[in-house]
Coordinates of C-alpha atoms and ligand atoms in Angstrom, one line a residue:
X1 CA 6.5 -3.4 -13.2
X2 CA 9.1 -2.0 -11.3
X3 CA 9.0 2.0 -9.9
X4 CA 11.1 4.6 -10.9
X5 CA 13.2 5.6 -8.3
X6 CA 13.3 9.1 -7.7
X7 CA 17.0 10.4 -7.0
X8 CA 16.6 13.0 -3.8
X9 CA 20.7 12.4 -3.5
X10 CA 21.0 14.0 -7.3
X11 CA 17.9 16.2 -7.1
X12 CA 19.4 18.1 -3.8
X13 CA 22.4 18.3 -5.2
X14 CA 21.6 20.0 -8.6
X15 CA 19.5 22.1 -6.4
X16 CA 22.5 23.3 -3.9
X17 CA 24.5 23.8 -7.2
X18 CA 22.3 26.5 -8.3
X19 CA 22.3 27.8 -5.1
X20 CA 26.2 27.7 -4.8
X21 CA 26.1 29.7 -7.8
X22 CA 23.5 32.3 -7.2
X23 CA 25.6 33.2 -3.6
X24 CA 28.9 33.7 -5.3
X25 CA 26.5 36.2 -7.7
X26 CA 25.3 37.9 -5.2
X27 CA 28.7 38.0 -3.3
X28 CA 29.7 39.7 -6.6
X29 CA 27.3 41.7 -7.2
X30 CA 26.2 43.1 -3.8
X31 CA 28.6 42.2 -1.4
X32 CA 26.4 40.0 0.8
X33 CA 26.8 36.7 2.0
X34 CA 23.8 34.8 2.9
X35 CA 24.1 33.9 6.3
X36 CA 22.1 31.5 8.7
X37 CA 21.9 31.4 12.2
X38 CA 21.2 27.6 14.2
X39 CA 20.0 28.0 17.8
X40 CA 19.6 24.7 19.9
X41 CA 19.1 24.7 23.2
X42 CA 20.5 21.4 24.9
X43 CA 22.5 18.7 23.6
X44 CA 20.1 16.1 22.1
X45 CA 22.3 14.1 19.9
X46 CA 19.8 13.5 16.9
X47 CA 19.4 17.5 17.4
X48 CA 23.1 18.6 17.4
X49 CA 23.8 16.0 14.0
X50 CA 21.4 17.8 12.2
X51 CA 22.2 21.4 13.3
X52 CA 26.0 20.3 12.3
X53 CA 24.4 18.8 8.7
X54 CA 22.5 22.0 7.7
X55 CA 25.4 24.1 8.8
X56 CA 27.8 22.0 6.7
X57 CA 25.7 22.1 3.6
X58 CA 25.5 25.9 4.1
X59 CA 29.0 26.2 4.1
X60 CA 29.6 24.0 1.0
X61 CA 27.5 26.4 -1.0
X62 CA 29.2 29.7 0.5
X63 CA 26.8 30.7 2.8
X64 CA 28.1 31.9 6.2
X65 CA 26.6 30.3 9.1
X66 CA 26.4 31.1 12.7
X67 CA 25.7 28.4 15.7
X68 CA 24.5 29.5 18.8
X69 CA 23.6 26.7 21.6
X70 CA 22.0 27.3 24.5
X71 CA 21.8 24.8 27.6
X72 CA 19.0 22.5 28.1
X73 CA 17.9 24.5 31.1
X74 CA 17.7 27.8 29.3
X75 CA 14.9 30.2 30.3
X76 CA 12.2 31.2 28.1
X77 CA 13.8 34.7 28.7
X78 CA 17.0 33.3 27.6
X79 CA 16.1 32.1 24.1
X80 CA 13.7 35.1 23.4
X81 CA 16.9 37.2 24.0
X82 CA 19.0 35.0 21.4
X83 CA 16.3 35.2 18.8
X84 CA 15.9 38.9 19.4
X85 CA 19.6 39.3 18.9
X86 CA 19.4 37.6 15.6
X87 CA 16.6 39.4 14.7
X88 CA 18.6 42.3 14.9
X89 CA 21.9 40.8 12.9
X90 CA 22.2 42.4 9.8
X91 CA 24.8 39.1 8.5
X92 CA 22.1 36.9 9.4
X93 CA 19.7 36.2 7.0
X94 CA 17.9 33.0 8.8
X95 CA 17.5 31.9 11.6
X96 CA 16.5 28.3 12.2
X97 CA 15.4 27.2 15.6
X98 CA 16.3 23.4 15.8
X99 CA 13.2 21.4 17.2
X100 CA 11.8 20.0 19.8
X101 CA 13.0 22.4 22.0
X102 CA 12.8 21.6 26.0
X103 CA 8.9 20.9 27.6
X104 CA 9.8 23.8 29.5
X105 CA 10.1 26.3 26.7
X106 CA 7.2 28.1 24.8
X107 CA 7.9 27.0 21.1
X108 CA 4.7 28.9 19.9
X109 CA 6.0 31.8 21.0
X110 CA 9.9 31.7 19.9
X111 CA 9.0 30.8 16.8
X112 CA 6.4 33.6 16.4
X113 CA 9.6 35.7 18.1
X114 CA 11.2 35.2 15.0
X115 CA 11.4 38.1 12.1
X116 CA 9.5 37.5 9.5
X117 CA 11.9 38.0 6.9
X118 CA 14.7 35.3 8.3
X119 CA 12.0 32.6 8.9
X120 CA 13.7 30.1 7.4
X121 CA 11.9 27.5 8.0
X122 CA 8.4 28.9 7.5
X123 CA 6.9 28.0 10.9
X124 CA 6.2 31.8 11.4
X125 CA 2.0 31.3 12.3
X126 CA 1.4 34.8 9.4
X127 CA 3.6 32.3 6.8
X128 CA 2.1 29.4 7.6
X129 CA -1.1 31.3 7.6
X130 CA -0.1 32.8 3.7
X131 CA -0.2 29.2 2.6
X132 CA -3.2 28.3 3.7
X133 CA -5.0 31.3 2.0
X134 CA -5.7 31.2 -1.6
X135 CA -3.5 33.9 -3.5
X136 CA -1.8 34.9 -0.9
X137 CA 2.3 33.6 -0.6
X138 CA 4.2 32.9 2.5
X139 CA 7.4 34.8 2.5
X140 CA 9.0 31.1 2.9
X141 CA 7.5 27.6 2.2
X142 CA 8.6 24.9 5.0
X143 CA 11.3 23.2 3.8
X144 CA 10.7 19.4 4.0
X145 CA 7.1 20.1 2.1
X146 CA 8.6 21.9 -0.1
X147 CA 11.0 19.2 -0.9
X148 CA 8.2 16.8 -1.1
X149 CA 6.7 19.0 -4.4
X150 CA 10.0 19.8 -6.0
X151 CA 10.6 15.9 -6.2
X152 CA 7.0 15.0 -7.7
X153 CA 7.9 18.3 -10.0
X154 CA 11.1 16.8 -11.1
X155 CA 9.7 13.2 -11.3
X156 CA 7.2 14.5 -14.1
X157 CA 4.6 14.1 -11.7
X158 CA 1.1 15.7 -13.3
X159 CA -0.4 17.5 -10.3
X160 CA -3.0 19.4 -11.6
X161 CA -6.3 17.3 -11.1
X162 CA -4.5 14.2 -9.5
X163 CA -6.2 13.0 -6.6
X164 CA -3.1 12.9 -3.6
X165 CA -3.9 11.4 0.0
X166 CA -1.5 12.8 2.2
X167 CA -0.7 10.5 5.1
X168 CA -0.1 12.5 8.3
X169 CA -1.8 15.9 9.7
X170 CA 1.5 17.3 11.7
X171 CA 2.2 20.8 11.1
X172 CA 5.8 20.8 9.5
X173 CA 5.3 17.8 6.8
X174 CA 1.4 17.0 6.6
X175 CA -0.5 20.2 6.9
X176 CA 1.6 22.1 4.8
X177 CA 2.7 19.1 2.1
X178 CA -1.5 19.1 1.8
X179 CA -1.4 22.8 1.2
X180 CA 1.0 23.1 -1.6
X181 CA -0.5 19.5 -3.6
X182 CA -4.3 22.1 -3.2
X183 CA -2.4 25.3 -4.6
X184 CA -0.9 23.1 -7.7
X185 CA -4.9 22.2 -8.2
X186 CA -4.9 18.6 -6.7
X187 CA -7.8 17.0 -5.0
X188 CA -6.2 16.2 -1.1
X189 CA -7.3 13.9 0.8
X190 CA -5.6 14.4 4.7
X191 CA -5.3 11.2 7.0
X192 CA -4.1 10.4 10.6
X193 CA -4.3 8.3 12.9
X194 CA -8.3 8.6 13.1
X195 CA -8.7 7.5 9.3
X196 CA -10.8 4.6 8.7
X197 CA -9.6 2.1 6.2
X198 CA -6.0 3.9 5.6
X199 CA -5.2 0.9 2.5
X200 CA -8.6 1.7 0.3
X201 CA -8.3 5.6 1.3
X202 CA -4.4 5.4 0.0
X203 CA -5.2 2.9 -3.3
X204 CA -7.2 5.9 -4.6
X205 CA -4.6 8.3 -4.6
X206 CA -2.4 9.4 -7.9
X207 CA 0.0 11.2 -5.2
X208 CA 1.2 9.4 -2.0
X209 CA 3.0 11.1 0.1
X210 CA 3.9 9.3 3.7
X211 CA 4.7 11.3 6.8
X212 CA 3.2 9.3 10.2
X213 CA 6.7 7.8 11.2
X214 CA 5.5 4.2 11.6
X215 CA 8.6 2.4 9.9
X216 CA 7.4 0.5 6.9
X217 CA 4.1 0.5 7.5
X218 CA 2.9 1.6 3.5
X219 CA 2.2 -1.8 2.0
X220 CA 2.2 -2.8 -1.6
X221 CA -1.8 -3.0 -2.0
X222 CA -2.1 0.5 -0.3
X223 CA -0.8 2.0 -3.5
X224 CA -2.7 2.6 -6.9
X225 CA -0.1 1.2 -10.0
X226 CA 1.7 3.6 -11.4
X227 CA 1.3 6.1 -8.1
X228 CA 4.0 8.3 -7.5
X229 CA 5.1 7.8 -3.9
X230 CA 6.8 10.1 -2.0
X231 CA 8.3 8.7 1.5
X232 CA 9.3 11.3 4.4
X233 CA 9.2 9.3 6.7
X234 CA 12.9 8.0 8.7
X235 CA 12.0 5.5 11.4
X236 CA 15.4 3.6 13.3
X237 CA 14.7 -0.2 13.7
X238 CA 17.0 -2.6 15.2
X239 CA 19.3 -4.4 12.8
X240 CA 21.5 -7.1 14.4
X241 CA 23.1 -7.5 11.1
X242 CA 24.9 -3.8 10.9
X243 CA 27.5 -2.6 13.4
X244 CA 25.2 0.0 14.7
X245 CA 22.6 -2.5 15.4
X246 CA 20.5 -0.6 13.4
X247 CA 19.2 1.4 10.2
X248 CA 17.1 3.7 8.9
X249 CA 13.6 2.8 7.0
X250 CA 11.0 5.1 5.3
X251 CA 6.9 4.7 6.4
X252 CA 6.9 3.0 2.6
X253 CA 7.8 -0.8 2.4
X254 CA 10.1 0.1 0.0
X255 CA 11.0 -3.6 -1.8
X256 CA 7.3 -4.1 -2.1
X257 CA 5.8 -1.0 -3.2
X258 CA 8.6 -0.5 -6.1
X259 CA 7.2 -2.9 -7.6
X260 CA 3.4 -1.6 -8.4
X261 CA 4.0 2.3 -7.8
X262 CA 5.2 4.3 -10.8
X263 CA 7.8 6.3 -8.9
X264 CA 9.2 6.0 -5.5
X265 CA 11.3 8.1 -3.0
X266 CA 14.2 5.7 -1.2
X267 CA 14.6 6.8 2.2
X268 CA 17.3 7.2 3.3
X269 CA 18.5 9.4 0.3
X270 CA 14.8 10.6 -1.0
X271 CA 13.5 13.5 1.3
X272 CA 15.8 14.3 3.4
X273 CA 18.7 15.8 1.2
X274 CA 16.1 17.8 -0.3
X275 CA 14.6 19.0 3.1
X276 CA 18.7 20.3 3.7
X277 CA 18.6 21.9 0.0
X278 CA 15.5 23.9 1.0
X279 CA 16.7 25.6 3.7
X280 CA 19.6 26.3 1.7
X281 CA 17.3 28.2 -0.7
X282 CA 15.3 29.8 1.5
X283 CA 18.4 31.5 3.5
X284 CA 19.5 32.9 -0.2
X285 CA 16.2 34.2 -0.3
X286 CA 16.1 35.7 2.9
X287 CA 19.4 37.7 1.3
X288 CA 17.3 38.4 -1.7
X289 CA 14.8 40.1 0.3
X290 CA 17.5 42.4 1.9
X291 CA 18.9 43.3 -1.8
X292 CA 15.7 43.7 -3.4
X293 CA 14.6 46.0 -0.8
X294 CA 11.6 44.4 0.7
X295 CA 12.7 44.3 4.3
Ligands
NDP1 P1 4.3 13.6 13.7 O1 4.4 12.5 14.7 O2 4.2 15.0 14.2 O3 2.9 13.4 12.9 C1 2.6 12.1 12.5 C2 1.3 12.1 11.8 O4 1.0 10.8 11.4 C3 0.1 12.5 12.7 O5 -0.8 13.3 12.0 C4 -0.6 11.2 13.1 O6 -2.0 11.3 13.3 C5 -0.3 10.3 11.9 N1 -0.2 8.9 12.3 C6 0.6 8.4 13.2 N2 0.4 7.0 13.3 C7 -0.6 6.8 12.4 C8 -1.2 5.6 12.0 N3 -0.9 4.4 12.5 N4 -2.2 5.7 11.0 C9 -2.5 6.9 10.5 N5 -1.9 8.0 10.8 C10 -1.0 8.0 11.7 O7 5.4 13.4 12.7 P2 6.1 14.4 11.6 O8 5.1 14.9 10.6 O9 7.0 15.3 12.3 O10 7.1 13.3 10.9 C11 6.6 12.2 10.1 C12 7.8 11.4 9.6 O11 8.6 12.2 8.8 C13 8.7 10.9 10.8 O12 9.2 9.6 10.4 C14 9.8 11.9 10.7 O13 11.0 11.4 11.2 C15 9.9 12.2 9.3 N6 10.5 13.5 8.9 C16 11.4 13.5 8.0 C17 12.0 14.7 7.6 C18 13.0 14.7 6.5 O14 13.6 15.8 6.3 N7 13.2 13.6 5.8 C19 11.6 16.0 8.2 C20 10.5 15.9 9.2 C21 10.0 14.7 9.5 P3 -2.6 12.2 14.5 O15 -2.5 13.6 14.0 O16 -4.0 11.7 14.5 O17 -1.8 11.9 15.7

C-alpha cells in the first residue's frame, strides 16, 4: 500500500486564497488593511529568510507588512520599546517576534510584552494558557499546530476517539499540537526524549504527528497501517550530490513510511507552507478583532 500524500503546497494555498479574498472585503467594506509587524533582532540568516518569507506571503494576499530589525546587541530596553511601539500602532494588527532571539534577551518577557490582541503567533502565556483550559479559546492558535490540524482536517482524518502520539514536548509545535488533537476529543499520548520504546509507543497511534528535529529518524515499523502521519519536522543533512551540498528532510523516513501509513505529509512542502498560511489568518483576524469591536 502506498500513502496518500497530503498536499501542504495546495492546502496553503487554497487557504491564503480565502484569505486574499476576505482582506480585499474588508478593505472594502471597512477601510482596513491587515497589517503585520516582523521584529528580529540580529542578522541570523535562517532568521532573516523566514521574516522575508512571511512578509512576502503577506503581501501577496494584500496585507500590509512592516519590518523592523534591531541589532544583535539590542538591549532588553530596546526591544521592549519596539514592541511597545507596535502595541500602540493602530495599522498593525500583528506583531510577530521572530525566534530565537539573542541569550542576552528575556524572551518570556517580550513575548508576554506583546498585546494580546496582535499576538500573532499565540505564544502570549494567557493564549497559550486559553488552550490548555477546557472551553475556554485563545484569542489566536500557534500557527505551525494549527497547521498540523487543518491538514489531518483536510486529509479526512477522523479525530474524534483516535488515539494520536505526538512526538515532541516543545512549546510552539508539541505542547500545543497535543492540545488541539485533546480539544477535537482524541486520546494524546506526548513523547520526548525520556520516552521509553518510542517505535511500540508510535505503532499505536491512528495520529502521528513528528516534531523532535532528528532528520529521518520515524521508521516504517514505528507507524500503525493506514496512520495518518503528519511530519513538522525540517532537518539540513549534507548532500554531496546537490549544489548546496545539502537538503532538507522531515523527522519521517519518508520513502519508507509511504508505504504502510495511510496519509503522509512531504516535507519539504507539507507543514511548513501551512505554518506561513496561518499566520496569514491570524493577522486578518487580529483586523477582525479591531472591526468587530472586541479590542
Ligand atoms: P525542540 O528542539 O524545541 O523540541 C524537540 C522535542 O523533541 C523535545 O520535546 C525533545 O524532547 C524531543 N526529542 C528530541 N530528540 C528526541 C529523541 N531522540 N527521541 C524522542 N524525543 C526527542 O524542537 P521544535 O518543536 O521547535 O521543532 C521540532 C522540529 O520541527 C524541528 O525539526 C523544527 O525545525 C521543525 N519546525 C518546523 C516548523 C514548520 O513550520 N515546518 C515550525 C517549527 C518547527 P525533550 O523535551 O525531552 O528535550
Amino acid at each position: 500500500m502506498s500513502a496518500t500524500i497530503i498536499d501542504g503546497k495546495a492546502i496553503a494555498a487554497k487557504v491564503r486564497e480565502q484569505i486574499a479574498a476576505d482582506v480585499e472585503k474588508m478593505q472594502a467594506e471597512h477601510g482596513i488593511v491587515p497589517g503585520l509587524a516582523a521584529v528580529l533582532v540580529g542578522e541570523d540568516p535562517a532568521s532573516a529568510q523566514y521574516v522575508r518569507m512571511k512578509r512576502k506571503a503577506c503581501e501577496k494576499a494584500g496585507i500590509a507588512s512592516f519590518g523592523h530589525t534591531l541589532p544583535v546587541d539590542a538591549s532588553q530596553e530596546e526591544v521592549e520599546a519596539l514592541v511597545k511601539q507596535l502595541n500602540d500602532d493602530p495599522k498593525v494588527h500583528g506583531i510577530l517576534v521572530q525566534l530565537p532571539l539573542p541569550k542576552h534577551l528575556d524572551e518570556e518577557k517580550i513575548l508576554s510584552m506583546i498585546s494580546l490582541h496582535k499576538d500573532i503567533d499565540g505564544f502570549h502565556p494567557i493564549n497559550i494558557g486559553r488552550l490548555a483550559m477546557k472551553g475556554r479559546e485563545p484569542l489566536f492558535i500557534p500557527c505551525t499546530p494549527h497547521g498540523v490540524i487543518v491538514l489531518l482536517e483536510e486529509a479526512g482524518a477522523k479525530l474524534s476517539g483516535a488515539e494520536a502520539v505526538v512526538l515532541g514536548r516543545s512549546n510552539i509545535v508539541g505542547l500545543p499540537a497535543a492540545m488541539l488533537l485533546i480539544h477535537r476529543d482524541a486520546t494524546v499520548t506526548v513523547c520526548h526524549s525520556r520516552t521509553k520504546d518510542l517505535p511500540a509507543v508510535c505503532r499505536k497511534a491512528d495520529i502521528l504527528v513528528a516534531a523532535v528535529g532528528r532528520a529521518e529518524m520515524v521508521k516504517a515499523d514505528w507507524v500503525k497501517p493506514g496512520a495518518y502521519v503528519i511530519d513538522v519536522g525540517s532537518n539540513q543533512v549534507e548532500d554531496p550530490s546537490s549544489d548546496k551540498g545539502y537538503r532538507w528532510v522531515g523527522d519521517v523516513d519518508f520513502e519508507e513510511v509511504k508505504e504502510v501509513a495511510g496519509a503522509l505529509t512531504p516535507s519539504p512542502g507539507g507543514v511548513g507552507p501551512m505554518t506561513i498560511a496561518m499566520l496569514l489568518k491570524n493577522t486578518l483576524r487580529g483586523a477582525e478583532l479591531v472591526v468587530s469591536g472586541r479590542v
